[in-house]
mmCIF file of C-alpha atoms in Angstrom:
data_model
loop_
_atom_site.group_PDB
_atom_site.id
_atom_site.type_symbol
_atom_site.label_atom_id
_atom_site.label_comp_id
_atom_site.label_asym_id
_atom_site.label_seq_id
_atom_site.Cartn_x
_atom_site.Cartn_y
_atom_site.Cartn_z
ATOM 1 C CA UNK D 16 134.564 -232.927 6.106
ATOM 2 C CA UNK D 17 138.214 -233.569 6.238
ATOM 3 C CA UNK D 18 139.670 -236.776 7.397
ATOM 4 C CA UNK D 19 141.408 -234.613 10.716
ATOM 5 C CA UNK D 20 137.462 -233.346 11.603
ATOM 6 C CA UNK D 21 136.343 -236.343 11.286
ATOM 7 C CA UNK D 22 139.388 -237.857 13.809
ATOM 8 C CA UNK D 23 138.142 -235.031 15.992
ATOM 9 C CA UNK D 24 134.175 -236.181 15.685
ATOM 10 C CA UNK D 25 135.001 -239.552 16.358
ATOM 11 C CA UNK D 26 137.619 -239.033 19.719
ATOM 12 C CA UNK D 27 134.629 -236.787 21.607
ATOM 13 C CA UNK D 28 131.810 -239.915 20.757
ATOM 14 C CA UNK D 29 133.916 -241.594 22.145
ATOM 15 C CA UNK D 30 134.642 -239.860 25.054
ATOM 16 C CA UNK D 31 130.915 -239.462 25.812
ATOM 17 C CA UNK D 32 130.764 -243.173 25.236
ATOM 18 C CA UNK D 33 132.883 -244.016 27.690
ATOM 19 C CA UNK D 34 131.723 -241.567 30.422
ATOM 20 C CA UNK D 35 128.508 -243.198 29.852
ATOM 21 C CA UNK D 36 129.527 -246.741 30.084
ATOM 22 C CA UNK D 37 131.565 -245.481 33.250
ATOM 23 C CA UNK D 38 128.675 -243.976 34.566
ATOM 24 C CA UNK D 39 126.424 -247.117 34.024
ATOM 25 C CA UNK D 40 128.907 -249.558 35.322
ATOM 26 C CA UNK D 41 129.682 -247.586 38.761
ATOM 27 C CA UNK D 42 126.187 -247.935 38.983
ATOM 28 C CA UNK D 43 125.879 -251.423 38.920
ATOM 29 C CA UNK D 44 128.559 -251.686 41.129
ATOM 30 C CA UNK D 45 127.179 -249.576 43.298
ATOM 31 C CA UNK D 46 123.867 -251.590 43.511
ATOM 32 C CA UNK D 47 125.541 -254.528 44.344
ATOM 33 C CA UNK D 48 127.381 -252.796 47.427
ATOM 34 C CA UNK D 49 124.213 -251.830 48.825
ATOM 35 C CA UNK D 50 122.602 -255.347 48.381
ATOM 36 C CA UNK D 51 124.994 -256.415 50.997
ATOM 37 C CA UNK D 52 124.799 -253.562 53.744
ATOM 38 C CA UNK D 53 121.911 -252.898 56.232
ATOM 39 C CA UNK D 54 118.671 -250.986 55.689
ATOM 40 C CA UNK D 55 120.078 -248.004 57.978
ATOM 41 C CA UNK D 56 123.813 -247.431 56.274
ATOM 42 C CA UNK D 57 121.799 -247.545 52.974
ATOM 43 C CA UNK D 58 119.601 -244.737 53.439
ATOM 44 C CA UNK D 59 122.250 -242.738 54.899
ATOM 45 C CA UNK D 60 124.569 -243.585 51.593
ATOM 46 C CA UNK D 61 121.964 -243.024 48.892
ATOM 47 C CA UNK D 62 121.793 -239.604 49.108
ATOM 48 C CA UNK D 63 126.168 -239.446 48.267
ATOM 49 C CA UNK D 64 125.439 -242.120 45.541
ATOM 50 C CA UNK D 65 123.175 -239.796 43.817
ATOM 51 C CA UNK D 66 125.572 -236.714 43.809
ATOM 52 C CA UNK D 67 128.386 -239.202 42.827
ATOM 53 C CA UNK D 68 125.945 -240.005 39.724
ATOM 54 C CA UNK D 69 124.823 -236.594 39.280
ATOM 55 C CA UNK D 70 128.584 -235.528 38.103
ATOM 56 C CA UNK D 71 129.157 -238.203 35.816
ATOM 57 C CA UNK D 72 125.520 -237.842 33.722
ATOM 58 C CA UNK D 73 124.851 -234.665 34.126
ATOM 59 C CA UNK D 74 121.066 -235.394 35.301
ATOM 60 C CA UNK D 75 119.865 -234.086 38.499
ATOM 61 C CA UNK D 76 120.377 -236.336 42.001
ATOM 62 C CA UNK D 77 116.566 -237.328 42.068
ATOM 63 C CA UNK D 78 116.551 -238.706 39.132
ATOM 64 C CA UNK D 79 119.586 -240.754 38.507
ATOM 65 C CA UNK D 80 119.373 -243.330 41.303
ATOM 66 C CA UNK D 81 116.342 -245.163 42.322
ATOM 67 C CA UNK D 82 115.373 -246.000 45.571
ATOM 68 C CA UNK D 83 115.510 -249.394 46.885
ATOM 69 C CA UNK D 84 112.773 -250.964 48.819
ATOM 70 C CA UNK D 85 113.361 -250.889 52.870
ATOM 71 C CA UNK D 86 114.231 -254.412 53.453
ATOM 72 C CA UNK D 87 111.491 -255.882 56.193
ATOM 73 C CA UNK D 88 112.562 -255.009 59.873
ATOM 74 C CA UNK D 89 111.624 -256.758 63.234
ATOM 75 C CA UNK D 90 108.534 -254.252 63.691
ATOM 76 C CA UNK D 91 106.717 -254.956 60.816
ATOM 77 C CA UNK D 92 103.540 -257.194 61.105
ATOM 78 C CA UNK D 93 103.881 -260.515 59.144
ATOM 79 C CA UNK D 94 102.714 -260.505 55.821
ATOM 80 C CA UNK D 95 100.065 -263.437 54.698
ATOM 81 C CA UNK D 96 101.555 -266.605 53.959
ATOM 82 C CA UNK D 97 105.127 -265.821 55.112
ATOM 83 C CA UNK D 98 106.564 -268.817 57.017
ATOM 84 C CA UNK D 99 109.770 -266.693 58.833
ATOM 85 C CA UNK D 100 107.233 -265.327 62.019
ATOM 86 C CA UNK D 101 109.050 -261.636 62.563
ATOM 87 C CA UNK D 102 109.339 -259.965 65.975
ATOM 88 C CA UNK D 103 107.408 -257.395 66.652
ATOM 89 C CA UNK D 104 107.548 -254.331 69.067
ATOM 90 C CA UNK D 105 104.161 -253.435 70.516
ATOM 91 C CA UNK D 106 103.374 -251.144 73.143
ATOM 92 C CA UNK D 107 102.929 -253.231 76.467
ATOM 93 C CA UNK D 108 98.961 -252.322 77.279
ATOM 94 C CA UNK D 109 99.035 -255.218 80.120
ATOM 95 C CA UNK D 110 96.079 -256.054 82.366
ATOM 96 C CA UNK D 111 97.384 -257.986 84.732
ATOM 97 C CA UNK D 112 94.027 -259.021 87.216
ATOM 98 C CA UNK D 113 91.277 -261.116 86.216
ATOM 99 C CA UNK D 114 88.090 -263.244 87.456
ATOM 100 C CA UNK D 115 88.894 -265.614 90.186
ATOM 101 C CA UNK D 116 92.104 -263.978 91.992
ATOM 102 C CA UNK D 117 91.570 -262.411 95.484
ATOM 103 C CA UNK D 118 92.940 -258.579 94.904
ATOM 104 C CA UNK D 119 93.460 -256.230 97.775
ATOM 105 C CA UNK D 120 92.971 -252.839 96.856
ATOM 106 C CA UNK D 121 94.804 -250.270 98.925
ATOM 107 C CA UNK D 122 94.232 -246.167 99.137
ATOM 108 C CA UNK D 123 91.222 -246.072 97.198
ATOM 109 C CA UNK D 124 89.947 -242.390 97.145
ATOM 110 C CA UNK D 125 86.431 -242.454 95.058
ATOM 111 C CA UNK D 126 86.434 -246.289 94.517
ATOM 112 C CA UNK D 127 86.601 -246.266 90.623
ATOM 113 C CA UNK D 128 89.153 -248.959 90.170
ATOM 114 C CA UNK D 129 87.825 -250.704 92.438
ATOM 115 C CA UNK D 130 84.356 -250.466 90.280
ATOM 116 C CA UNK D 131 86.183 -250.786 86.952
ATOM 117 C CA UNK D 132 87.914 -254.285 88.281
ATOM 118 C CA UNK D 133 84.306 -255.868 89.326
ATOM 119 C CA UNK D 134 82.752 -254.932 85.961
ATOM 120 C CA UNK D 135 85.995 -256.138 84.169
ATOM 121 C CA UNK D 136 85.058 -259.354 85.635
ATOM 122 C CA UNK D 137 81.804 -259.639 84.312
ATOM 123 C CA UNK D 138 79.999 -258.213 87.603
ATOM 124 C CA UNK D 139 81.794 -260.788 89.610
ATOM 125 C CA UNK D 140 83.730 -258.920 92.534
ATOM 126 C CA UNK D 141 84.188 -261.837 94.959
ATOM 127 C CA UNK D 142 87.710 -261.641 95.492
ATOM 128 C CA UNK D 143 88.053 -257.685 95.378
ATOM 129 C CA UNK D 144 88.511 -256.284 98.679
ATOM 130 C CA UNK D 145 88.461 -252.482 98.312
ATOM 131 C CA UNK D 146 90.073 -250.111 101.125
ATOM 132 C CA UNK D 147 90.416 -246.699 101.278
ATOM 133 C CA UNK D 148 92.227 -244.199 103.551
ATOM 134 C CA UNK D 149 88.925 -242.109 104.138
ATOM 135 C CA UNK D 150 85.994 -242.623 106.905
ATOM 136 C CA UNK D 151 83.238 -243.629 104.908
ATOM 137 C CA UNK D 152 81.898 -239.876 105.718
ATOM 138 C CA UNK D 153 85.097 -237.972 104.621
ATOM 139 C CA UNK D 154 84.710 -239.928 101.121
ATOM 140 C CA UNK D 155 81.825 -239.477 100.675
ATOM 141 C CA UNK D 156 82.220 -235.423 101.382
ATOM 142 C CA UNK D 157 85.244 -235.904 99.443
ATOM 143 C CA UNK D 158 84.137 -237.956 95.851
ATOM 144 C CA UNK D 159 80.860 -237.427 95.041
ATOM 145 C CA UNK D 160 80.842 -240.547 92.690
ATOM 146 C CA UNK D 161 81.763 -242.471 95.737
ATOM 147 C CA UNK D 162 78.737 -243.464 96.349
ATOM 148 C CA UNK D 163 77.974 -245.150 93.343
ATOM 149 C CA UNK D 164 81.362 -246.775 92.840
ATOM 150 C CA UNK D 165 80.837 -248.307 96.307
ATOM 151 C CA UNK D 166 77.341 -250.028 95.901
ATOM 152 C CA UNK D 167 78.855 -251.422 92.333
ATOM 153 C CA UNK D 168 81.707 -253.062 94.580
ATOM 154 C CA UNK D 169 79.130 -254.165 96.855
ATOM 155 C CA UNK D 170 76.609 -255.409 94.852
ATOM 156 C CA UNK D 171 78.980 -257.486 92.854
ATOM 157 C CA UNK D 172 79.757 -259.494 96.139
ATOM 158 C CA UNK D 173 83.249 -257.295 96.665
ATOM 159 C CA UNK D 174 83.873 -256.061 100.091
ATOM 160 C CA UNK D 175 84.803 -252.305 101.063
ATOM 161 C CA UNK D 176 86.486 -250.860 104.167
ATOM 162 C CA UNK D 177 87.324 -247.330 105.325
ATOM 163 C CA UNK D 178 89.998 -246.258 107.643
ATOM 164 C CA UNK D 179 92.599 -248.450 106.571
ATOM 165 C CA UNK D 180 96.286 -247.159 106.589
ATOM 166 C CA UNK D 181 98.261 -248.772 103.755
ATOM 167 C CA UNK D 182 101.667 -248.931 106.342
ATOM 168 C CA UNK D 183 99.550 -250.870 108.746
ATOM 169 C CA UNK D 184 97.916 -253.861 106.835
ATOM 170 C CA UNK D 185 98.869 -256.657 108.551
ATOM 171 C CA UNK D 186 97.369 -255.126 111.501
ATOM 172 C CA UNK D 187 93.707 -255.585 110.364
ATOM 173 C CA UNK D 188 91.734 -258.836 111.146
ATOM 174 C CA UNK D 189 88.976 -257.855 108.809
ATOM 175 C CA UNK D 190 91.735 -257.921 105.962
ATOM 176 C CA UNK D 191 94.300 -260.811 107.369
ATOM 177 C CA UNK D 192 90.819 -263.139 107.553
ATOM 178 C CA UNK D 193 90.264 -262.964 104.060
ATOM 179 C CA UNK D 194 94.229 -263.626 103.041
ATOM 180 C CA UNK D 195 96.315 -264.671 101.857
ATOM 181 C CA UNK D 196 95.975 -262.854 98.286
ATOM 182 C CA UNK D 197 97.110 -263.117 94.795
ATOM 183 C CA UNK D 198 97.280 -259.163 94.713
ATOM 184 C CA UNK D 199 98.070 -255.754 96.588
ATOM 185 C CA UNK D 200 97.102 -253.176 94.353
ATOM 186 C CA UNK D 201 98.391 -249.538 95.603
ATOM 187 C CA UNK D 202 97.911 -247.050 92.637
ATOM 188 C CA UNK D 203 99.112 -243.503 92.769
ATOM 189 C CA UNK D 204 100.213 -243.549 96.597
ATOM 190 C CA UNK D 205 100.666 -240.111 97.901
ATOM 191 C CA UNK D 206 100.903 -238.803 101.972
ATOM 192 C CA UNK D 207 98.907 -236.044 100.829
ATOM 193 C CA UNK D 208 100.317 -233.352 103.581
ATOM 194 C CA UNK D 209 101.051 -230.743 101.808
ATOM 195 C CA UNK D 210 104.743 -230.737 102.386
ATOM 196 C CA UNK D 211 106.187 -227.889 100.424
ATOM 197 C CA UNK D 212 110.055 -229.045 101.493
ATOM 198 C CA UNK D 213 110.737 -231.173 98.336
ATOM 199 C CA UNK D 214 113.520 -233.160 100.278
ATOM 200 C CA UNK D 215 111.251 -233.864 103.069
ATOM 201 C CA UNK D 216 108.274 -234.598 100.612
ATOM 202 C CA UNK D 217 109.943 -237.495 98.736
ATOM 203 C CA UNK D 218 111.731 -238.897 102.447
ATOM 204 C CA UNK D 219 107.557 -239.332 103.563
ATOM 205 C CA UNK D 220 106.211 -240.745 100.583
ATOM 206 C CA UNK D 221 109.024 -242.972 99.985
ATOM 207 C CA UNK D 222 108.705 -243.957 103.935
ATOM 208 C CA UNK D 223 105.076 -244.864 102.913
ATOM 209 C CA UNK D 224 106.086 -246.937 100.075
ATOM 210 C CA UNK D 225 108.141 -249.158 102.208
ATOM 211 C CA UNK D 226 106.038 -249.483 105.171
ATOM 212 C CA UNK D 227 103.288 -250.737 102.871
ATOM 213 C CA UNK D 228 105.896 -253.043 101.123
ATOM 214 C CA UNK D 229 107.339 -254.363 104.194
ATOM 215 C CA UNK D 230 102.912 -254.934 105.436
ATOM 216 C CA UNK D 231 101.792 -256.117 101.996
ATOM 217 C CA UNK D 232 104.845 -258.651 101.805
ATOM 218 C CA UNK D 233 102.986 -260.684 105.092
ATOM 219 C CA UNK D 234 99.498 -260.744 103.073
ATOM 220 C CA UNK D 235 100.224 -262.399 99.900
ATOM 221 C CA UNK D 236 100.856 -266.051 99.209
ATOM 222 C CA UNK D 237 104.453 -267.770 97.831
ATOM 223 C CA UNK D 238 103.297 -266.625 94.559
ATOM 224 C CA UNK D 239 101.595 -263.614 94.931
ATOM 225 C CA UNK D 240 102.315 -259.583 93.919
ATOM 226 C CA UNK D 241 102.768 -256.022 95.074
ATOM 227 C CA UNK D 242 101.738 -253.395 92.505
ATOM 228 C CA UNK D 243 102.404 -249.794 92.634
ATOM 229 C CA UNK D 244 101.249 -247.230 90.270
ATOM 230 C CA UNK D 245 102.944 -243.980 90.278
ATOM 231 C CA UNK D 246 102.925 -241.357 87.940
ATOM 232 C CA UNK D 247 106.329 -240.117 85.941
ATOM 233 C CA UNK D 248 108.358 -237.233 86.231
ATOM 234 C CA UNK D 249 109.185 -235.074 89.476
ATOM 235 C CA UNK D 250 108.973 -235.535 92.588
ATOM 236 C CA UNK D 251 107.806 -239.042 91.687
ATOM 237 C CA UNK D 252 110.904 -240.201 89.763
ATOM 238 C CA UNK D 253 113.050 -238.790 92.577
ATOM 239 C CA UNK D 254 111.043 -241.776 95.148
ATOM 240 C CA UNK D 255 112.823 -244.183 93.698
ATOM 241 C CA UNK D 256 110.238 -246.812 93.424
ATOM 242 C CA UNK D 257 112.553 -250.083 92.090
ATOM 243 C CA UNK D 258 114.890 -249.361 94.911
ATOM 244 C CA UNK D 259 113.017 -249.298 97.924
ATOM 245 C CA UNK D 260 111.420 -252.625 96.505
ATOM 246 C CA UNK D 261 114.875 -254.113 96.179
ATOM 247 C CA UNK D 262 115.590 -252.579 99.670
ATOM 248 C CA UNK D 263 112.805 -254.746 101.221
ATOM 249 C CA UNK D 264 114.211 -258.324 102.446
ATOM 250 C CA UNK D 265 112.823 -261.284 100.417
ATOM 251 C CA UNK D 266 111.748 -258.878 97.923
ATOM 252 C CA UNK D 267 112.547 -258.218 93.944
ATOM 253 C CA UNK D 268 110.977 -256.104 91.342
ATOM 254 C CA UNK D 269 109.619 -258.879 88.936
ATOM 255 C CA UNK D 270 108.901 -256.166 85.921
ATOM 256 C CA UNK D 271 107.183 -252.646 85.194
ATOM 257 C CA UNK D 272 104.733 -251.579 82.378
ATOM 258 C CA UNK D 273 102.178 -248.501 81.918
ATOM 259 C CA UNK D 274 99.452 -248.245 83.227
ATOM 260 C CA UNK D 275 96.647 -247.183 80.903
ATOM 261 C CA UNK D 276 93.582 -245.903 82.450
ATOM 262 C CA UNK D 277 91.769 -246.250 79.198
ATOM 263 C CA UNK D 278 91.913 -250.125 79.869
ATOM 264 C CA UNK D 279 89.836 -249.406 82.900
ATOM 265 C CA UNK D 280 86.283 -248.673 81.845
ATOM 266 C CA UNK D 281 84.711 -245.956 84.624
ATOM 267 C CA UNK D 282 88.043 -245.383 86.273
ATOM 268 C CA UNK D 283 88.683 -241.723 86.927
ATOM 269 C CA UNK D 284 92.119 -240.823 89.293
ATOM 270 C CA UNK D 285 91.235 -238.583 91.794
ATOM 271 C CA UNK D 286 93.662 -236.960 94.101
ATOM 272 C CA UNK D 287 94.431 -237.624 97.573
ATOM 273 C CA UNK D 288 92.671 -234.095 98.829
ATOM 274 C CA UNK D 289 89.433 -234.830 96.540
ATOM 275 C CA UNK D 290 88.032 -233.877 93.423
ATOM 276 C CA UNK D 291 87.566 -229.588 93.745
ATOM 277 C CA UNK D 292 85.984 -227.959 91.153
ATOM 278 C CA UNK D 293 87.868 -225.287 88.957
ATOM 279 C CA UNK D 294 91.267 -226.898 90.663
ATOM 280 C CA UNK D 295 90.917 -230.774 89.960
ATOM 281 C CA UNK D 296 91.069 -232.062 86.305
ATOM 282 C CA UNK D 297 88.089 -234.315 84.861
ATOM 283 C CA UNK D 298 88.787 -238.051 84.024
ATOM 284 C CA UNK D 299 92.337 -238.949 83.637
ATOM 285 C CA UNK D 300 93.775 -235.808 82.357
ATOM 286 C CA UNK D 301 96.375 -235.320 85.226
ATOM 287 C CA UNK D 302 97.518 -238.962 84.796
ATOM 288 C CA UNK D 303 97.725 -238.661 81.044
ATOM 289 C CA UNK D 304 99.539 -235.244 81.019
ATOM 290 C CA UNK D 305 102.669 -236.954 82.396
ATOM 291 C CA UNK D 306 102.411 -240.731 81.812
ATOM 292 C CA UNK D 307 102.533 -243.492 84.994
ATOM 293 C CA UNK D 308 104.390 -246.840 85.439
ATOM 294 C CA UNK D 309 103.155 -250.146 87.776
ATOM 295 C CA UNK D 310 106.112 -251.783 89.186
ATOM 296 C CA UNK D 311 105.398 -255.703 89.977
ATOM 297 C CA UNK D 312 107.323 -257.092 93.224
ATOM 298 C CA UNK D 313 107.129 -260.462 94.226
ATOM 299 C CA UNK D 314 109.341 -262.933 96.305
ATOM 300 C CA UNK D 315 112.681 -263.502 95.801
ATOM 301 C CA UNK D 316 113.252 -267.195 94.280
ATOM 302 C CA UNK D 317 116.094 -268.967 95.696
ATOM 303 C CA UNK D 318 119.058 -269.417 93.239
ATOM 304 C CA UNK D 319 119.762 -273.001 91.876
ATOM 305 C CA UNK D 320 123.138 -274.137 92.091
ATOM 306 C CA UNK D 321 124.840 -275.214 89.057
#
């Protein structure tokens, strides 16, 4: 080989010597850079490192850069025997009633929650007082697990009334004797008329939301709630829940979670014309279709001066 062949040989090693070292040492440099940036901007960047790689090497993207582990993030669970407790983000699946308070249930149609709640308290249903819309009669006609529901409220030492108009609470002696409470319960509130005028529909349910705001407001101690469960999505969104509890003096809406009716054993929604077969859904279906929110109001507290 002559000595200019040789000259030739030796400039294109090292060319391919130095591409390689460049190669390697971009590399490094890159891994460095992405030591120092979040989790998010480094996913998002791997995928140009790789094609960056690609045209120095020659290999193929997916194999010339190796993934770095996903730093921990504030919804993992904490791993044994790590000191630095993490935040985590978990579903809210709140029960908010328990043995010992005095709860006033209000529009009950077949009595279910109001069965659910006195079982939930280990049979004990002293301080559940369960009302519903209905004559005892039209419920009955209405629900046919009525019945039952009814004698599990009663035989846990609960107490059940008919005929009660949720606008009007304050009105009844039979429920003003036994106050004041710890909590007005008023799930899935509806006028139940029919109305086809959507305009007019949300004006009467929304009318029926305050009234029994403005009532349930004169039953319930200094420290007491008003919960309303209403499903999501139209016409309900359009009632406007938070604001007509902010639109009710001394009033405030204290928070808002889901309301899961699996945490309910026995409860089954039923709606406000009754359960019809071939029309009404079984169980919880029409509840779980579209999802529902309670919204908590309580008493304003007075502001402390600085």
């Amino acid at each position: 080989m002559s000595t200019p062949e040789r000259v030739k040989l030796l400039q294109i090693c090292v060319y391919f010597f130095a591409k390689q070292l460049y190669a390697e040492l971009n590399r490094w440099i890159i891994l460095v850079q992405l030591s120092l940036i979040s989790c998010k901007e480094r996913v998002g960047l791997q995928t140009g490192i790789n094609q960056r790689l690609c045209s120095f090497t020659g290999k193929s993207a997916s194999k010339s850069f190796k993934r770095l582990p996903e730093r921990a993030t504030a919804t993992e669970s904490d791993e044994p025997g790590n000191d630095k407790k993490q935040k985590r983000k978990v579903p809210h699946t709140i029960v908010p009633y328990k043995e010992g308070q005095r709860i006033l249930l209000v529009g009950e149609g077949n009595f279910s929650f109001a069965a659910s709640l006195c079982t939930m308290c280990d049979g004990n249903g002293s301080g559940i007082v369960a009302t519903g819309y209905d004559s005892r009669d039209v419920a009955h006609a209405k629900y046919d697990d009525a019945q039952a529901n009814i004698e599990t409220v009663e035989g846990s030492g609960g107490s059940v009334f008919f005929g009660i108009d949720a606008e009007f609470l304050d009105k009844y002696k039979e429920l003003t004797s036994d106050g004041p409470y710890d909590v007005l319960v008023f799930n899935f509130p509806h006028c139940g008329m029919g109305i086809k005028d959507k305009l007019k529909n949300v004006r009467v349910n929304q009318k029926l939301i305050q009234d029994f705001l403005l009532a349930g407001k004169q039953m319930i101690h200094n420290e007491g709630e008003l919960h309303i469960t209403v499903k999501r999505g139209e016409p309900y969104d359009s009632w406007a829940v938070p604001k007509l509890g902010a639109q009710t003096p001394g009033l405030r809406l204290k928070n808002s979670f889901p309301f899961l009716p699996s945490k309910y054993p026995g409860y089954a929604h039923r709606r406000t014309l009754g359960f019809q077969e071939g029309i009404s859904t079984d169980g919880n279906k029409d509840i779980l279709k579209s999802g529902c929110k309670t919204y908590v109001f309580d008493f304003e507290k007075p502001k402390h001066k600085p």
